[in-house]
C-alpha cells in the first residue's frame, strides 16, 4: 500500500502551519512594537520569542508576579527569557487587594486581568509601545475565559488567535524554535483551584502551591490540587491515576498533604479536566 496519501496530507498540514506562522510574523511586524503579557506558559512564551525575533528591541516581555502566580511559572518565564535573550521585566501586581477578586465570583479572572492590564497599559504608554499582546490562541475560544472581557476593554490584541494558531500548532512551532518548554503542560493561576464563591486567601494559595509541589516531586506531569477547604481533590492525567493509587505513592501523597493541613486527600477518578470547577456552574465561553 502506498504511503503517498499520508505524505501528501502531512505536506498539506506543514504548509498550513507555515502559513499561520507567516501570518503571525506579518501581524507582529505590522504592529511595529509590542508589550507581551508573558506568563511563561508555552503560548505566551512562543509569542514572546517570535515577537523578539520579528521586532528585536521593539518587543518587551513583561511577567506579572503576584500571590496567585506559581513560582514555577516565574522560573519558566525567566529561563526562556534568558535562553532567547528577551527584553524581559517582572512587575508586581496585587489582585488580592481587590475585594471582588477575593470573593471569587465566576468572573474572578476578569478582576485579575483588569489589574494586570491596568499596569501593562501604563507601561506601554510610558515606553511608547504600540500594542499589548497576549497568548490567547484559537482553542481558547471554546473555554469560559472572562479575562477576555478585560482584554477587550484595554484593547489587548491576541495575534496567535488572529493567525488561527491552536495549542497543538504552537507546540509544534515552539519545538521548531528550540524552546525547551514546548511540551510543558498547560497550567493556570493558583486561584483556579479554589471553587467559585469560596474566598481566595494567601494561605489557601500557598497550601495549594505546596501540595502541587509534592506531586511534581513525585514525578507526576499533569495535575491539579482542587482546594475544597479541608479536602484536597487531586486531578491527574488519566494515564497517571493508577500510579497515584499504588500503596507507596498514595501513602506519601496522603501523608504530605495532610501535613499541609488537609484532613482528607482524594483522587478524582475522572482525571484532569480543563476548567473542571466550571462544570457546576455550566459556564459558557465568553466571546
Short mmCIF file of N, CA, C and O in Angstrom, two decimals, residues 207-279:
data_model
loop_
_atom_site.label_atom_id
_atom_site.label_comp_id
_atom_site.label_asym_id
_atom_site.label_seq_id
_atom_site.Cartn_x
_atom_site.Cartn_y
_atom_site.Cartn_z
N UNK A 207 -0.92 26.89 50.32
CA UNK A 207 -1.16 25.47 50.57
C UNK A 207 -1.29 24.71 49.27
O UNK A 207 -0.72 23.62 49.10
N UNK A 208 -2.02 25.28 48.32
CA UNK A 208 -2.19 24.64 47.01
C UNK A 208 -0.84 24.50 46.32
O UNK A 208 -0.51 23.44 45.77
N UNK A 209 -0.06 25.57 46.34
CA UNK A 209 1.24 25.52 45.67
C UNK A 209 2.14 24.46 46.29
O UNK A 209 2.82 23.71 45.58
N UNK A 210 2.13 24.35 47.61
CA UNK A 210 2.95 23.35 48.29
C UNK A 210 2.46 21.94 47.96
O UNK A 210 3.26 21.02 47.76
N UNK A 211 1.14 21.76 47.89
CA UNK A 211 0.58 20.44 47.57
C UNK A 211 0.96 20.02 46.16
O UNK A 211 1.32 18.85 45.91
N UNK A 212 0.90 20.96 45.22
CA UNK A 212 1.26 20.62 43.84
C UNK A 212 2.76 20.39 43.70
O UNK A 212 3.20 19.59 42.87
N UNK A 213 3.53 21.02 44.56
CA UNK A 213 4.98 20.77 44.56
C UNK A 213 5.27 19.33 44.98
O UNK A 213 6.20 18.70 44.46
N UNK A 214 4.45 18.80 45.88
CA UNK A 214 4.60 17.40 46.30
C UNK A 214 4.38 16.48 45.10
O UNK A 214 5.16 15.55 44.86
N UNK A 215 3.32 16.72 44.34
CA UNK A 215 3.01 15.87 43.19
C UNK A 215 4.10 15.96 42.13
O UNK A 215 4.50 14.95 41.54
N UNK A 216 4.59 17.17 41.89
CA UNK A 216 5.66 17.34 40.90
C UNK A 216 6.91 16.60 41.36
O UNK A 216 7.60 15.96 40.56
N UNK A 217 7.19 16.66 42.66
CA UNK A 217 8.36 15.97 43.19
C UNK A 217 8.27 14.46 43.08
O UNK A 217 9.29 13.78 43.03
N UNK A 218 7.04 13.95 43.01
CA UNK A 218 6.83 12.51 42.84
C UNK A 218 6.83 12.09 41.37
O UNK A 218 6.63 10.92 41.06
N UNK A 219 7.03 13.06 40.49
CA UNK A 219 7.15 12.73 39.08
C UNK A 219 5.87 12.83 38.27
O UNK A 219 5.86 12.48 37.09
N UNK A 220 4.79 13.31 38.88
CA UNK A 220 3.55 13.46 38.12
C UNK A 220 3.70 14.66 37.17
O UNK A 220 4.34 15.65 37.50
N UNK A 221 3.07 14.55 36.02
CA UNK A 221 3.25 15.57 34.98
C UNK A 221 2.04 16.48 34.83
O UNK A 221 2.17 17.70 34.75
N UNK A 222 0.86 15.90 34.77
CA UNK A 222 -0.37 16.68 34.58
C UNK A 222 -1.22 16.52 35.84
O UNK A 222 -1.65 15.42 36.17
N UNK A 223 -1.47 17.63 36.53
CA UNK A 223 -2.21 17.53 37.79
C UNK A 223 -2.75 18.88 38.21
O UNK A 223 -2.27 19.94 37.78
N UNK A 224 -3.77 18.83 39.06
CA UNK A 224 -4.28 19.99 39.79
C UNK A 224 -4.66 19.51 41.18
O UNK A 224 -5.18 18.39 41.33
N UNK A 225 -4.44 20.34 42.18
CA UNK A 225 -4.97 20.07 43.51
C UNK A 225 -6.12 21.06 43.73
O UNK A 225 -5.89 22.26 43.90
N UNK A 226 -7.35 20.56 43.65
CA UNK A 226 -8.53 21.41 43.86
C UNK A 226 -8.77 21.51 45.37
O UNK A 226 -8.83 20.49 46.07
N UNK A 227 -8.89 22.74 45.83
CA UNK A 227 -8.92 23.03 47.27
C UNK A 227 -10.37 23.18 47.74
O UNK A 227 -11.01 24.21 47.49
N UNK A 228 -10.88 22.15 48.41
CA UNK A 228 -12.24 22.20 48.95
C UNK A 228 -12.14 22.26 50.48
O UNK A 228 -12.45 21.29 51.18
N UNK A 229 -11.65 23.38 50.98
CA UNK A 229 -11.45 23.60 52.40
C UNK A 229 -10.57 22.52 53.02
O UNK A 229 -9.37 22.52 52.77
N UNK A 230 -11.13 21.58 53.75
CA UNK A 230 -10.32 20.54 54.38
C UNK A 230 -10.04 19.36 53.47
O UNK A 230 -9.34 18.42 53.86
N UNK A 231 -10.58 19.39 52.25
CA UNK A 231 -10.43 18.28 51.31
C UNK A 231 -9.56 18.71 50.13
O UNK A 231 -9.80 19.75 49.52
N UNK A 232 -8.57 17.90 49.82
CA UNK A 232 -7.77 18.09 48.61
C UNK A 232 -8.28 17.09 47.57
O UNK A 232 -8.20 15.87 47.79
N UNK A 233 -8.82 17.60 46.47
CA UNK A 233 -9.28 16.71 45.38
C UNK A 233 -8.25 16.79 44.26
O UNK A 233 -8.11 17.81 43.60
N UNK A 234 -7.54 15.70 44.06
CA UNK A 234 -6.44 15.68 43.11
C UNK A 234 -6.94 15.21 41.75
O UNK A 234 -7.52 14.13 41.64
N UNK A 235 -6.70 16.02 40.74
CA UNK A 235 -6.96 15.62 39.36
C UNK A 235 -5.63 15.31 38.70
O UNK A 235 -4.68 16.10 38.81
N UNK A 236 -5.55 14.17 38.02
CA UNK A 236 -4.32 13.75 37.36
C UNK A 236 -4.62 13.39 35.91
O UNK A 236 -5.76 13.10 35.55
N UNK A 237 -3.57 13.42 35.08
CA UNK A 237 -3.73 12.89 33.73
C UNK A 237 -4.22 11.45 33.81
O UNK A 237 -3.81 10.70 34.71
N UNK A 238 -5.11 11.07 32.91
CA UNK A 238 -5.75 9.75 33.01
C UNK A 238 -4.74 8.61 33.07
O UNK A 238 -4.97 7.60 33.74
N UNK A 239 -3.61 8.77 32.41
CA UNK A 239 -2.60 7.70 32.41
C UNK A 239 -1.74 7.71 33.67
O UNK A 239 -0.87 6.86 33.84
N UNK A 240 -2.00 8.68 34.58
CA UNK A 240 -1.22 8.76 35.80
C UNK A 240 -2.03 8.41 37.05
O UNK A 240 -1.47 8.30 38.14
N UNK A 241 -3.34 8.22 36.88
CA UNK A 241 -4.20 7.93 38.03
C UNK A 241 -3.80 6.64 38.72
O UNK A 241 -3.70 6.56 39.95
N UNK A 242 -3.56 5.58 37.93
CA UNK A 242 -3.24 4.27 38.51
C UNK A 242 -2.00 4.34 39.39
O UNK A 242 -1.96 3.72 40.47
N UNK A 243 -1.00 5.10 38.97
CA UNK A 243 0.23 5.19 39.76
C UNK A 243 -0.04 5.86 41.09
O UNK A 243 0.54 5.48 42.12
N UNK A 244 -0.93 6.86 41.10
CA UNK A 244 -1.24 7.56 42.35
C UNK A 244 -1.89 6.63 43.37
O UNK A 244 -1.84 6.90 44.57
N UNK A 245 -2.52 5.55 42.90
CA UNK A 245 -3.21 4.61 43.78
C UNK A 245 -2.31 3.48 44.27
O UNK A 245 -2.73 2.66 45.07
N UNK A 246 -1.07 3.43 43.77
CA UNK A 246 -0.13 2.43 44.27
C UNK A 246 0.13 2.71 45.75
O UNK A 246 0.26 3.88 46.15
N UNK A 247 0.20 1.69 46.59
CA UNK A 247 0.28 1.88 48.05
C UNK A 247 1.35 2.86 48.51
O UNK A 247 1.06 3.77 49.30
N UNK A 248 2.58 2.72 48.03
CA UNK A 248 3.65 3.59 48.49
C UNK A 248 3.42 5.04 48.07
O UNK A 248 3.64 5.97 48.85
N UNK A 249 2.97 5.20 46.82
CA UNK A 249 2.76 6.55 46.30
C UNK A 249 1.58 7.21 47.00
O UNK A 249 1.65 8.36 47.44
N UNK A 250 0.47 6.49 47.11
CA UNK A 250 -0.72 7.07 47.74
C UNK A 250 -0.45 7.41 49.20
O UNK A 250 -0.94 8.42 49.72
N UNK A 251 0.33 6.59 49.87
CA UNK A 251 0.67 6.85 51.26
C UNK A 251 1.48 8.13 51.40
O UNK A 251 1.24 8.95 52.29
N UNK A 252 2.42 8.32 50.49
CA UNK A 252 3.25 9.53 50.52
C UNK A 252 2.40 10.77 50.25
O UNK A 252 2.52 11.79 50.95
N UNK A 253 1.55 10.69 49.24
CA UNK A 253 0.69 11.84 48.91
C UNK A 253 -0.20 12.17 50.10
O UNK A 253 -0.32 13.34 50.51
N UNK A 254 -0.83 11.15 50.66
CA UNK A 254 -1.74 11.37 51.79
C UNK A 254 -1.00 12.01 52.97
O UNK A 254 -1.47 12.99 53.56
N UNK A 255 0.17 11.47 53.29
CA UNK A 255 0.94 11.99 54.43
C UNK A 255 1.34 13.44 54.21
O UNK A 255 1.17 14.29 55.10
N UNK A 256 1.89 13.73 53.02
CA UNK A 256 2.42 15.07 52.77
C UNK A 256 1.32 16.11 52.70
O UNK A 256 1.48 17.23 53.19
N UNK A 257 0.18 15.77 52.11
CA UNK A 257 -0.90 16.75 52.00
C UNK A 257 -1.63 16.94 53.33
O UNK A 257 -2.08 18.04 53.65
N UNK A 258 -1.70 15.88 54.14
CA UNK A 258 -2.27 16.04 55.48
C UNK A 258 -1.35 16.93 56.33
O UNK A 258 -1.83 17.72 57.15
N UNK A 259 -0.07 16.80 56.10
CA UNK A 259 0.89 17.62 56.83
C UNK A 259 0.69 19.11 56.52
O UNK A 259 0.99 19.99 57.33
N UNK A 260 0.15 19.39 55.31
CA UNK A 260 -0.11 20.76 54.90
C UNK A 260 -1.43 21.30 55.47
O UNK A 260 -1.73 22.48 55.31
N UNK A 261 -2.22 20.39 56.10
CA UNK A 261 -3.45 20.85 56.73
C UNK A 261 -4.73 20.24 56.20
O UNK A 261 -5.81 20.45 56.77
N UNK A 262 -4.65 19.47 55.11
CA UNK A 262 -5.85 18.80 54.59
C UNK A 262 -6.22 17.63 55.51
O UNK A 262 -5.36 16.88 55.95
N UNK A 263 -7.51 17.47 55.75
CA UNK A 263 -7.99 16.35 56.57
C UNK A 263 -8.34 15.13 55.72
O UNK A 263 -8.31 14.01 56.22
N UNK A 264 -8.66 15.38 54.47
CA UNK A 264 -8.99 14.29 53.55
C UNK A 264 -8.28 14.55 52.22
O UNK A 264 -8.28 15.68 51.72
N UNK A 265 -7.70 13.50 51.65
CA UNK A 265 -6.99 13.60 50.38
C UNK A 265 -7.63 12.60 49.43
O UNK A 265 -7.64 11.40 49.69
N UNK A 266 -8.18 13.09 48.32
CA UNK A 266 -8.89 12.23 47.38
C UNK A 266 -8.30 12.35 45.98
O UNK A 266 -7.70 13.37 45.63
N UNK A 267 -8.49 11.30 45.19
CA UNK A 267 -8.09 11.30 43.78
C UNK A 267 -9.36 11.24 42.95
O UNK A 267 -10.18 10.34 43.11
N UNK A 268 -9.55 12.22 42.09
CA UNK A 268 -10.72 12.28 41.21
C UNK A 268 -10.55 11.24 40.10
O UNK A 268 -9.64 11.36 39.27
N UNK A 269 -11.43 10.25 40.07
CA UNK A 269 -11.29 9.16 39.10
C UNK A 269 -11.59 9.59 37.67
O UNK A 269 -11.29 8.86 36.73
N UNK A 270 -12.17 10.77 37.49
CA UNK A 270 -12.40 11.28 36.14
C UNK A 270 -11.14 11.92 35.56
O UNK A 270 -11.08 12.23 34.38
N UNK A 271 -10.13 12.10 36.40
CA UNK A 271 -8.88 12.67 35.93
C UNK A 271 -8.95 14.17 35.72
O UNK A 271 -9.96 14.82 35.99
N UNK A 272 -7.85 14.72 35.21
CA UNK A 272 -7.77 16.16 34.98
C UNK A 272 -8.67 16.58 33.84
O UNK A 272 -8.70 15.96 32.78
N UNK A 273 -9.45 17.65 34.08
CA UNK A 273 -10.24 18.28 33.03
C UNK A 273 -9.99 19.77 33.08
O UNK A 273 -9.97 20.36 34.17
N UNK A 274 -9.78 20.37 31.92
CA UNK A 274 -9.59 21.81 31.85
C UNK A 274 -10.82 22.52 32.41
O UNK A 274 -11.94 22.27 31.99
N UNK A 275 -10.59 23.40 33.39
CA UNK A 275 -11.69 24.18 33.95
C UNK A 275 -12.76 23.35 34.61
O UNK A 275 -13.95 23.66 34.50
N UNK A 276 -12.39 22.32 35.35
CA UNK A 276 -13.40 21.42 35.92
C UNK A 276 -14.31 22.12 36.92
O UNK A 276 -15.46 21.72 37.10
N UNK A 277 -13.81 23.19 37.57
CA UNK A 277 -14.67 23.90 38.52
C UNK A 277 -15.76 24.71 37.82
O UNK A 277 -16.69 25.18 38.46
N UNK A 278 -15.65 24.85 36.50
CA UNK A 278 -16.72 25.50 35.74
C UNK A 278 -17.94 24.60 35.58
O UNK A 278 -19.04 25.07 35.29
N UNK A 279 -17.74 23.28 35.75
CA UNK A 279 -18.80 22.33 35.46
C UNK A 279 -20.05 22.57 36.29
O UNK A 279 -21.17 22.49 35.79
#
